[in-house]
Coordinates of C-alpha atoms in Angstrom, one line a residue:
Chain A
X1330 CA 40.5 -2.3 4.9
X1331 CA 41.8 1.2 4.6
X1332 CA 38.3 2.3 3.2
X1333 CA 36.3 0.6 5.9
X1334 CA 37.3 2.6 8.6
X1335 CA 37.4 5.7 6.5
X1336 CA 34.2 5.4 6.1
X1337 CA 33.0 4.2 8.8
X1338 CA 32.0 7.4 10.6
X1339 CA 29.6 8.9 7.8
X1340 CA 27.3 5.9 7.9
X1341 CA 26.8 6.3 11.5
X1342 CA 26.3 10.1 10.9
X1343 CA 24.3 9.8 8.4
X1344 CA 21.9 6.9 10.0
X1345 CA 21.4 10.1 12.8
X1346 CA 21.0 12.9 10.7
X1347 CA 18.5 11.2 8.4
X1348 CA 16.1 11.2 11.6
X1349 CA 16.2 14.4 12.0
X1350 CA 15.4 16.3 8.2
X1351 CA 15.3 14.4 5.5
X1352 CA 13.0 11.5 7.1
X1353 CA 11.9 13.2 9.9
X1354 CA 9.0 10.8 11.4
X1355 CA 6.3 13.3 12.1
X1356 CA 6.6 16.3 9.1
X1357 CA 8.2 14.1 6.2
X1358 CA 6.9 10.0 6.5
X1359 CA 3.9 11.0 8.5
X1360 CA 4.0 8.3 11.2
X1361 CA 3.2 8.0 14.6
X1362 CA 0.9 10.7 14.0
X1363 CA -1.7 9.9 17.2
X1364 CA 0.6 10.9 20.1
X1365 CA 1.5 14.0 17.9
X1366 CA -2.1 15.2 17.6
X1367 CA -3.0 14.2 20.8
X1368 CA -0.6 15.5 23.2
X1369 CA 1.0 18.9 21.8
X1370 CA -1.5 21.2 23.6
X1371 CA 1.5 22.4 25.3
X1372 CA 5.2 22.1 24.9
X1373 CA 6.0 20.5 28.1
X1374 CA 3.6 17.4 27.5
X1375 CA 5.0 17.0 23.9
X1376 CA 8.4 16.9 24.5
X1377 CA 7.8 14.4 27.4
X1378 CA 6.2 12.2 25.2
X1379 CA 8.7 12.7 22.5
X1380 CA 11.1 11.7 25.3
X1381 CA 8.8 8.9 25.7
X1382 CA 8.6 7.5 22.2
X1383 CA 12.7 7.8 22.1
X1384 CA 13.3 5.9 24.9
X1385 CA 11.5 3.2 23.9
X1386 CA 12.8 3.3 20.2
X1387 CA 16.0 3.4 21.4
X1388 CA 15.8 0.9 23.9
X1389 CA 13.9 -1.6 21.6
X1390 CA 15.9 -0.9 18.9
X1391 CA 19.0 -2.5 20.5
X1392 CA 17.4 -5.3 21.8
X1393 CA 15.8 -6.4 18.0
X1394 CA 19.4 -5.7 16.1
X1395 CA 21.2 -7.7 18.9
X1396 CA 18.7 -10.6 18.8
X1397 CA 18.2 -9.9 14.8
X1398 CA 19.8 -13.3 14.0
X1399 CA 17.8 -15.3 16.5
X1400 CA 13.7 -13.6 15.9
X1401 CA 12.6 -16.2 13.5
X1402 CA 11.0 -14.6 10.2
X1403 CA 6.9 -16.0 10.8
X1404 CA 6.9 -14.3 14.1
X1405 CA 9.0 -10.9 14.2
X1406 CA 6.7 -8.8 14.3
X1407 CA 4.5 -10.0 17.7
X1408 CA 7.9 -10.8 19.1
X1409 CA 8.8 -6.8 18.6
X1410 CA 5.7 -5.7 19.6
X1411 CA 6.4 -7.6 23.0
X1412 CA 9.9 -6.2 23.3
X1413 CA 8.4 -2.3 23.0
X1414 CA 5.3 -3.4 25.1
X1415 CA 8.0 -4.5 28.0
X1416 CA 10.2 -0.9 27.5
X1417 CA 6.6 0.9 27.4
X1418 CA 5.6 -0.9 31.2
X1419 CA 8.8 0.2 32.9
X1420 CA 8.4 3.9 30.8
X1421 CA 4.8 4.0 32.3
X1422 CA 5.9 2.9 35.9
X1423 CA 8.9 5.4 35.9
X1424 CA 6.3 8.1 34.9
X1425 CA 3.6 7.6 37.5
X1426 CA 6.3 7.5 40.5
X1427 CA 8.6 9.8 39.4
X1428 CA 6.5 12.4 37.2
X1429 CA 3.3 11.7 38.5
X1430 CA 1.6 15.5 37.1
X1431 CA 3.1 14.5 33.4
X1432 CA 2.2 10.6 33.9
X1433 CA -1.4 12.4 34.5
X1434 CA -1.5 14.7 31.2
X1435 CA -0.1 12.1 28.9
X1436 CA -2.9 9.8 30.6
X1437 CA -4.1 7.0 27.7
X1438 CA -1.5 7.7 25.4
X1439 CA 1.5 6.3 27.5
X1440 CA 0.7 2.8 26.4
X1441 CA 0.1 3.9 22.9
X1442 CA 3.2 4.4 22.3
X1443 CA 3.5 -0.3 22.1
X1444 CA 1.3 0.6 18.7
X1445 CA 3.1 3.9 17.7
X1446 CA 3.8 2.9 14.1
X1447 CA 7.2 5.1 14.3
X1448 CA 8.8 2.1 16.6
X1449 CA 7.5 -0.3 15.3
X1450 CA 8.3 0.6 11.5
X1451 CA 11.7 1.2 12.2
X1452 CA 12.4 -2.3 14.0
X1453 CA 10.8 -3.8 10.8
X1454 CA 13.0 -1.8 8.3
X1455 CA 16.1 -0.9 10.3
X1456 CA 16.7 -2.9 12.9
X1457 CA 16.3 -5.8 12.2
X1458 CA 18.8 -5.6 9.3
X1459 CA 21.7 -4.0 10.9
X1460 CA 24.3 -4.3 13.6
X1461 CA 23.8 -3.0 16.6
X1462 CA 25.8 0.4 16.5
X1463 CA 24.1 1.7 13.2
X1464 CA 20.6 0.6 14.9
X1465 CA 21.5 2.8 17.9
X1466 CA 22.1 6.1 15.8
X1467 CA 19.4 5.6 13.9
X1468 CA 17.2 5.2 16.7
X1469 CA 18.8 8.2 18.5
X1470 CA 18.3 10.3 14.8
X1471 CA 14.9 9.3 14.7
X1472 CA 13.6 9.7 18.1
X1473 CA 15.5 13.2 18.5
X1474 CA 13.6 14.3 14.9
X1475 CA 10.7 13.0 16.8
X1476 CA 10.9 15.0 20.1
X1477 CA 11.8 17.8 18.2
X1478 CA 8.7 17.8 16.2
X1479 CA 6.1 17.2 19.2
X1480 CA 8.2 20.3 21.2
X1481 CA 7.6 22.5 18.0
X1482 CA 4.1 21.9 17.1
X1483 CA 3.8 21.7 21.1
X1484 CA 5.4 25.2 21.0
X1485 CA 3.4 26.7 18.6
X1486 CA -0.5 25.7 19.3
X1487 CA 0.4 26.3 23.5
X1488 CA 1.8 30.2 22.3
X1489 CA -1.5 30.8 20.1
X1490 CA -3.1 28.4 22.8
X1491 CA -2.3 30.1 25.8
X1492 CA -0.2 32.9 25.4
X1493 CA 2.8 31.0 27.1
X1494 CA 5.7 28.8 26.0
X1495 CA 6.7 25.9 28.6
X1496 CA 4.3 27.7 30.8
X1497 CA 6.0 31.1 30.8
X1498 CA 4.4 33.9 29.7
X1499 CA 5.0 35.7 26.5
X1500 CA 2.5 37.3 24.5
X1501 CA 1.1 40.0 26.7
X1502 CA -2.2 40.7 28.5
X1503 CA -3.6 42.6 25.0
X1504 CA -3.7 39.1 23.5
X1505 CA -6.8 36.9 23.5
X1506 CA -5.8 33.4 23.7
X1507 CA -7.1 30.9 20.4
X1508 CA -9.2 28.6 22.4
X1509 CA -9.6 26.3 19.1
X1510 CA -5.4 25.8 18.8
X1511 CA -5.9 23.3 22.5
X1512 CA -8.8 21.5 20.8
X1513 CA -8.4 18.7 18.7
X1514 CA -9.3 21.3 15.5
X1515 CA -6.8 22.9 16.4
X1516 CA -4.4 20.4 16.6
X1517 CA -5.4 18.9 12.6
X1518 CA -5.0 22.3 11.7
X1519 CA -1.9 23.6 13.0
X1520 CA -0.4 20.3 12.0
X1521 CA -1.9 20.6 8.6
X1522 CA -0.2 24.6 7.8
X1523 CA 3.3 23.2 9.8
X1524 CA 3.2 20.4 7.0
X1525 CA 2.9 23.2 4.1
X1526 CA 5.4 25.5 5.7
X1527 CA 7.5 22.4 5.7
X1528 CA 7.6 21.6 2.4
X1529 CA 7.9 25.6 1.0
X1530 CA 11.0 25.6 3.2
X1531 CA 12.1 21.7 2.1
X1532 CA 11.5 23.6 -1.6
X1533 CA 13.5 26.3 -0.7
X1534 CA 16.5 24.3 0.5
X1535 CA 16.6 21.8 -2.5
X1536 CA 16.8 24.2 -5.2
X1537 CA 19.3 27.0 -2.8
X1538 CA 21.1 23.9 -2.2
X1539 CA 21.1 25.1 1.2
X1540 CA 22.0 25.0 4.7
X1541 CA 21.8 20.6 5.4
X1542 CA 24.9 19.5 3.1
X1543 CA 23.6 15.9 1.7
X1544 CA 25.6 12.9 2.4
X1545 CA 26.8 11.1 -1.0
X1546 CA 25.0 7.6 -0.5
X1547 CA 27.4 6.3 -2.6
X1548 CA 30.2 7.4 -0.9
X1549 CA 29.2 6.3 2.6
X1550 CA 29.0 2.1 2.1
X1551 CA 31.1 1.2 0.0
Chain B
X284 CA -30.2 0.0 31.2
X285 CA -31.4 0.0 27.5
X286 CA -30.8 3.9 27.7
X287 CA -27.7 3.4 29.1
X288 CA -26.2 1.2 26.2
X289 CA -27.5 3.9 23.4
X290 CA -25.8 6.4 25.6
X291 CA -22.5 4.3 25.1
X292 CA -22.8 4.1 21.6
X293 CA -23.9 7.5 20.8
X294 CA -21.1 8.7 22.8
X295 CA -18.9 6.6 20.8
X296 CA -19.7 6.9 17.6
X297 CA -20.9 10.6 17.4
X298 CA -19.8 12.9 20.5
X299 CA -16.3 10.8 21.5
X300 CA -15.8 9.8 17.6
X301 CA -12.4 8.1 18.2
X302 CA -10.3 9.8 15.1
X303 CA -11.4 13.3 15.4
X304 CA -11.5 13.5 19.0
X305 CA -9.0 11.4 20.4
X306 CA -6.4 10.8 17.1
X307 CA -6.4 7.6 17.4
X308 CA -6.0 5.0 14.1
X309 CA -4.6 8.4 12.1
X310 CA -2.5 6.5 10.3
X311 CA -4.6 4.3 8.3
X312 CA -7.2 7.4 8.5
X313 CA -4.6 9.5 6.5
X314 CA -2.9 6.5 4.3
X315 CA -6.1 4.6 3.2
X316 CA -8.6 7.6 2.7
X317 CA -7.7 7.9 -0.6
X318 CA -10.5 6.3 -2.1
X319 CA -13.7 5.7 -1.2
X320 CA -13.9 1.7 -1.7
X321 CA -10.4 0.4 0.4
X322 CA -11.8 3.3 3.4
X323 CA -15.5 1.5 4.0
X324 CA -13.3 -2.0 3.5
X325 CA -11.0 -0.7 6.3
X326 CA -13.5 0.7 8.2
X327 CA -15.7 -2.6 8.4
X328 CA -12.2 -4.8 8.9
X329 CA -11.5 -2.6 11.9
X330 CA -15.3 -2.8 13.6
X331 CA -15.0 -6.3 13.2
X332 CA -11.7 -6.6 14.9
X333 CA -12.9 -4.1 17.8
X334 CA -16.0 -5.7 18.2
X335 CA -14.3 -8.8 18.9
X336 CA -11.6 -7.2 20.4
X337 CA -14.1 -6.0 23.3
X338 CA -15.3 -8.8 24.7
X339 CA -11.8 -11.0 25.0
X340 CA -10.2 -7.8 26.7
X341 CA -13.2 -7.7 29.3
X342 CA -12.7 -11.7 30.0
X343 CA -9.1 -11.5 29.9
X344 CA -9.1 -8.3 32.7
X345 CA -11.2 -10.1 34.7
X346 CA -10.8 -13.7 34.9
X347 CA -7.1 -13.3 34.2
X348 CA -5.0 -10.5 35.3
X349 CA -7.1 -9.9 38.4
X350 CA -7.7 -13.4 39.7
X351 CA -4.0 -13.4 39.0
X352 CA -2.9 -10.2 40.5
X353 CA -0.9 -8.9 38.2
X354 CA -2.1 -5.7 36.4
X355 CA 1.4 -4.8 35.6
X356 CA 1.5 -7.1 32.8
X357 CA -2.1 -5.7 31.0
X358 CA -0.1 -3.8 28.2
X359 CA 1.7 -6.7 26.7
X360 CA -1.2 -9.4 27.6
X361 CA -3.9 -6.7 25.4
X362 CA -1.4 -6.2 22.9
X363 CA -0.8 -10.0 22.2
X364 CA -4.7 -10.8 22.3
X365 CA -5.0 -8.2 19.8
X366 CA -1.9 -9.2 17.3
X367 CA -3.0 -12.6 17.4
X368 CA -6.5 -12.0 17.4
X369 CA -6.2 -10.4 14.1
X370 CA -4.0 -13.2 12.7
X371 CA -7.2 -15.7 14.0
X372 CA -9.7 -13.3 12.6
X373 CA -8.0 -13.3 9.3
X374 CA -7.3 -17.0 8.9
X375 CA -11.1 -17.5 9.4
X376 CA -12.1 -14.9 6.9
X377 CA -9.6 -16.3 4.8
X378 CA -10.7 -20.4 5.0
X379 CA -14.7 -19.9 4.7
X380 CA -15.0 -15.8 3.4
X381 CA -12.7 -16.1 0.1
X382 CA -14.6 -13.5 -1.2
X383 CA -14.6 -11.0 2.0
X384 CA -10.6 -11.7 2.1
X385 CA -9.8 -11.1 -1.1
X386 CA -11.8 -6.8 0.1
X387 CA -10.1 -6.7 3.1
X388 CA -7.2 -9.0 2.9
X389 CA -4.4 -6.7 2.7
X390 CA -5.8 -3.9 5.6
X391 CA -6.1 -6.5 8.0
X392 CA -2.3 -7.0 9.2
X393 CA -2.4 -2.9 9.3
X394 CA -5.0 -3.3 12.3
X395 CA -2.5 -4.5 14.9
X396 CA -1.1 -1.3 15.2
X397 CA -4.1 0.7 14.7
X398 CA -4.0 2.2 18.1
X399 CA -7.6 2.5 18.3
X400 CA -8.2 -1.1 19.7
X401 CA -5.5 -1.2 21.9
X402 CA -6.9 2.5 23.5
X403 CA -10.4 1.0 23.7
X404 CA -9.7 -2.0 25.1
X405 CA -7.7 0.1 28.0
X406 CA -10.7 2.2 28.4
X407 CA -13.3 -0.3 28.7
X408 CA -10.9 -1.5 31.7
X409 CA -10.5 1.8 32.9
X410 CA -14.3 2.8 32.9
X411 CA -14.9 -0.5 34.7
X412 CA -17.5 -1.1 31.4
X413 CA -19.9 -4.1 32.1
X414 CA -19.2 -7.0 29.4
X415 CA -22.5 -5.9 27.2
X416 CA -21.6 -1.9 27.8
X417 CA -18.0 -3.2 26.7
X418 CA -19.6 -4.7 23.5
X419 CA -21.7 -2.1 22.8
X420 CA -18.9 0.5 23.3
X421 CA -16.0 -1.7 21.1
X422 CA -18.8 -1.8 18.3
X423 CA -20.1 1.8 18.4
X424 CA -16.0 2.9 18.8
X425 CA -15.2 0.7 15.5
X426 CA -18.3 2.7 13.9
X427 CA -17.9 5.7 14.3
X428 CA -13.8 5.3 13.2
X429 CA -15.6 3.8 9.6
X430 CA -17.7 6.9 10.0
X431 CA -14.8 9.4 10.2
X432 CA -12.7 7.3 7.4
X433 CA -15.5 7.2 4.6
X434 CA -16.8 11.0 5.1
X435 CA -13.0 11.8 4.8
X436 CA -13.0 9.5 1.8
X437 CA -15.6 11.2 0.2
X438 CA -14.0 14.7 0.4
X439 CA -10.7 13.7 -0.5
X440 CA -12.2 12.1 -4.1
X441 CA -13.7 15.3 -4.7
X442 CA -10.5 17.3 -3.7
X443 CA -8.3 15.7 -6.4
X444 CA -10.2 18.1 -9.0
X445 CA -9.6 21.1 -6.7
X446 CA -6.8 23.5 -7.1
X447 CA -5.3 22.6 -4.0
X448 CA -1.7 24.9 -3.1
X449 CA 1.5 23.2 -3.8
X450 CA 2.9 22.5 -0.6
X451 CA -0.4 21.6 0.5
X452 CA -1.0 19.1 -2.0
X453 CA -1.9 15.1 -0.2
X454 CA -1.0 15.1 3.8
X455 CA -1.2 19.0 4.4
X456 CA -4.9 19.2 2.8
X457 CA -6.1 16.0 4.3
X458 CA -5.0 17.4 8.3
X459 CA -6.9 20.7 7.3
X460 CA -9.9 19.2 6.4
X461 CA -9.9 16.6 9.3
X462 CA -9.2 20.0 11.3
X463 CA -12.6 21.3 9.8
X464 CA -14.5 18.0 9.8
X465 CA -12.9 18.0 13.6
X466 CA -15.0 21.1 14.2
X467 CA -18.3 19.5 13.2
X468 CA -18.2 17.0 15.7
X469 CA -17.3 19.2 18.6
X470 CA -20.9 20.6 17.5
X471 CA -22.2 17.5 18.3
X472 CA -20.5 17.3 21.6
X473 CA -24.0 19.1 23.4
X474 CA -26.1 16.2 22.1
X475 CA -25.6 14.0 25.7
X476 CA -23.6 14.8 28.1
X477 CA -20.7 11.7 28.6
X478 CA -18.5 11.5 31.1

């Protein structure tokens, strides 16, 4: 008993953290990849539909693990799909009255998010198996490493883009802006070179033993 | 009108090529383009679903959700046609193709949440296609993704000779070289003008 609620804490932590490093959706497991090619031509867009994406996780994420016991096995999967496809709706109407400019840029891609394989995936392998509380941090974890992500990769093709970073200026008049980094080129390819700088710093860290202290899985359950 | 229809399909197939233009089905594009045989399989399972796809969407919009009035509900009513569409599609396959099954069987569940069909069926709405432009455009959309897969298919079974970096080795190559292959087709983007 003792040992439960020592213990309790890390596996909570550590069902956030994961999200956000080790199996970060977009630059380690490579999923929901479509919104992060499509929508990063500047940071503002990509960290509204990283905000998106985590409300919906989040949101559906809840729901599954509370009704876990009830979805039976043959039909899980449409019966999440419909859950996210009811948080997407009510994400899509908040949008268009409330951000109608960002509701404009994010355009087709707002419903996408029912088939972004990120949501989905972690309903099927999370969710679904756990109570309610772990569910929830592992949602936040997740759609936080996801936001993240979009707003970096958002970050850097709008500075070589544009010149500007959340649409203030930064690199001066002498630069001439990278056309290619706002087309979809540009987008494969910056997403591409992040991935290998990625894993040289991933590299880095395992062997330095460095700066992201690893939680013992071992210790955490039991 | 003939004119019209190639228009469509060129467009979707060549100059709006749904991968490298718009990002959509990346997933299976980077997970099953790692040989040449399971990405034309894929690429032929996902037409077929599309092509169907197209038509049911178009009925649905119309003689449904706007008879009905309620537009509101066009997300979840597409995405259930689709999910349960490609359970029907593969049951079929499954009772009288034994043999087309056993090529595709395993990439057809994956095509639910290939985002492709779901963004074309919403466009077809949004363009306020025709039923035949919307069959012409599902099939021509479902094309040009097979397109995109088995060219990157092709490279990628060449590549695994290459000296390729370390940290660039599988996902990192594969986004360059869509990058590049990205590039080609928004050479062909002065060959009609689309809308």
């Amino acid at each position: 008993m003792r040992q439960a609620i020592v213990t309790k804490t890390p596996v909570i932590l550590k069902d956030f953290t994961k999200g956000l490093w080790q199996e970060n959706p977009v630059f380690r497991l490579l999923i929901g990849m479509c919104p992060t090619l499509a929508v990063t031509s500047q940071a503002q867009n990509g960290l509204a539909m990283g905000l998106a994406t985590s409300f919906t996780l989040i949101a559906s994420s809840i729901v599954v693990s509370i009704f876990r016991k009830l979805i039976p096995k043959e039909v899980r999967i449409p019966s999440y799909i419909l859950i996210i496809a009811t948080f997407v709706t009510i994400v899509s109407l908040y949008l268009q009255a409330k951000f109608p400019d960002i509701s404009k840029n994010l355009g087709p891609y707002i419903p996408l998010i029912i088939v972004n394989c990120l949501i989905l995936g972690r309903q099927e392998v999370f969710a679904s198996k756990n109570p309610t509380h772990r569910a929830a941090a592992d949602a936040l974890g997740m759609g936080l490493g996801f936001t993240i992500s979009l707003a970096a990769l958002g970050m850097v093709r709008e500075l070589l883009g544009s010149g500007t970073i959340f649409s203030f200026k930064v690199l001066g008049d002498g630069f001439r802006p990278w056309i290619i980094m706002l087309t979809p080129p540009g987008a494969f390819l910056s997403l591409g070179l992040m991935l290998g700088m990625i894993n040289i710093i991933d590299r880095f860290l395992k062997t330095k033993k460095g700066f992201f202290p690893k939680f013992d899985a071992k210790k955490g359950r039991t | 009108m003939i004119r019209e229809l190639v228009l469509v399909f060129v467009a979707a197939v060549l100059v709006n090529n749904f991968v490298l233009k718009y990002f959509l089905g990346i997933c299976p594009f980077l997970g099953v383009s790692d040989n040449l045989h399971s990405a034309v399989s894929m690429g032929f399972a996902t037409t077929f679903v599309m092509s169907i796809t197209a038509p049911v969407a178009w009925c649905i919009k119309h003689f449904v959700l706007d008879k009905l009035g309620l537009p509101f509900l066009e997300y979840v009513c597409f995405i259930i046609v689709i999910a349960s569409l490609v359970q029907f599609v593969e049951m079929v396959i499954k009772k009288f193709y034994p043999a087309l099954h056993q090529a595709m069987g395993i990439y057809l569940p994956l095509i639910t949440t290939n985002c492709a069909i779901l963004f074309m069926a919403l466009q077809l709405v949004l363009r306020e296609y025709s039923l035949l432009r919307s069959i012409v455009f599902g099939f021509g959309s479902g094309l040009g993704f097979t397109l995109a897969i088995t060219i990157m298919a092709g490279i990628r079974e060449e590549i695994e000779f290459c000296d390729v970096p370390r940290c660039l080795k599988g996902p990192g190559i594969t986004l360059i070289i869509a990058g590049l292959l990205a590039l080609i087709f928004v050479g062909l983007g002065g060959l009609i003008k689309v809308n």
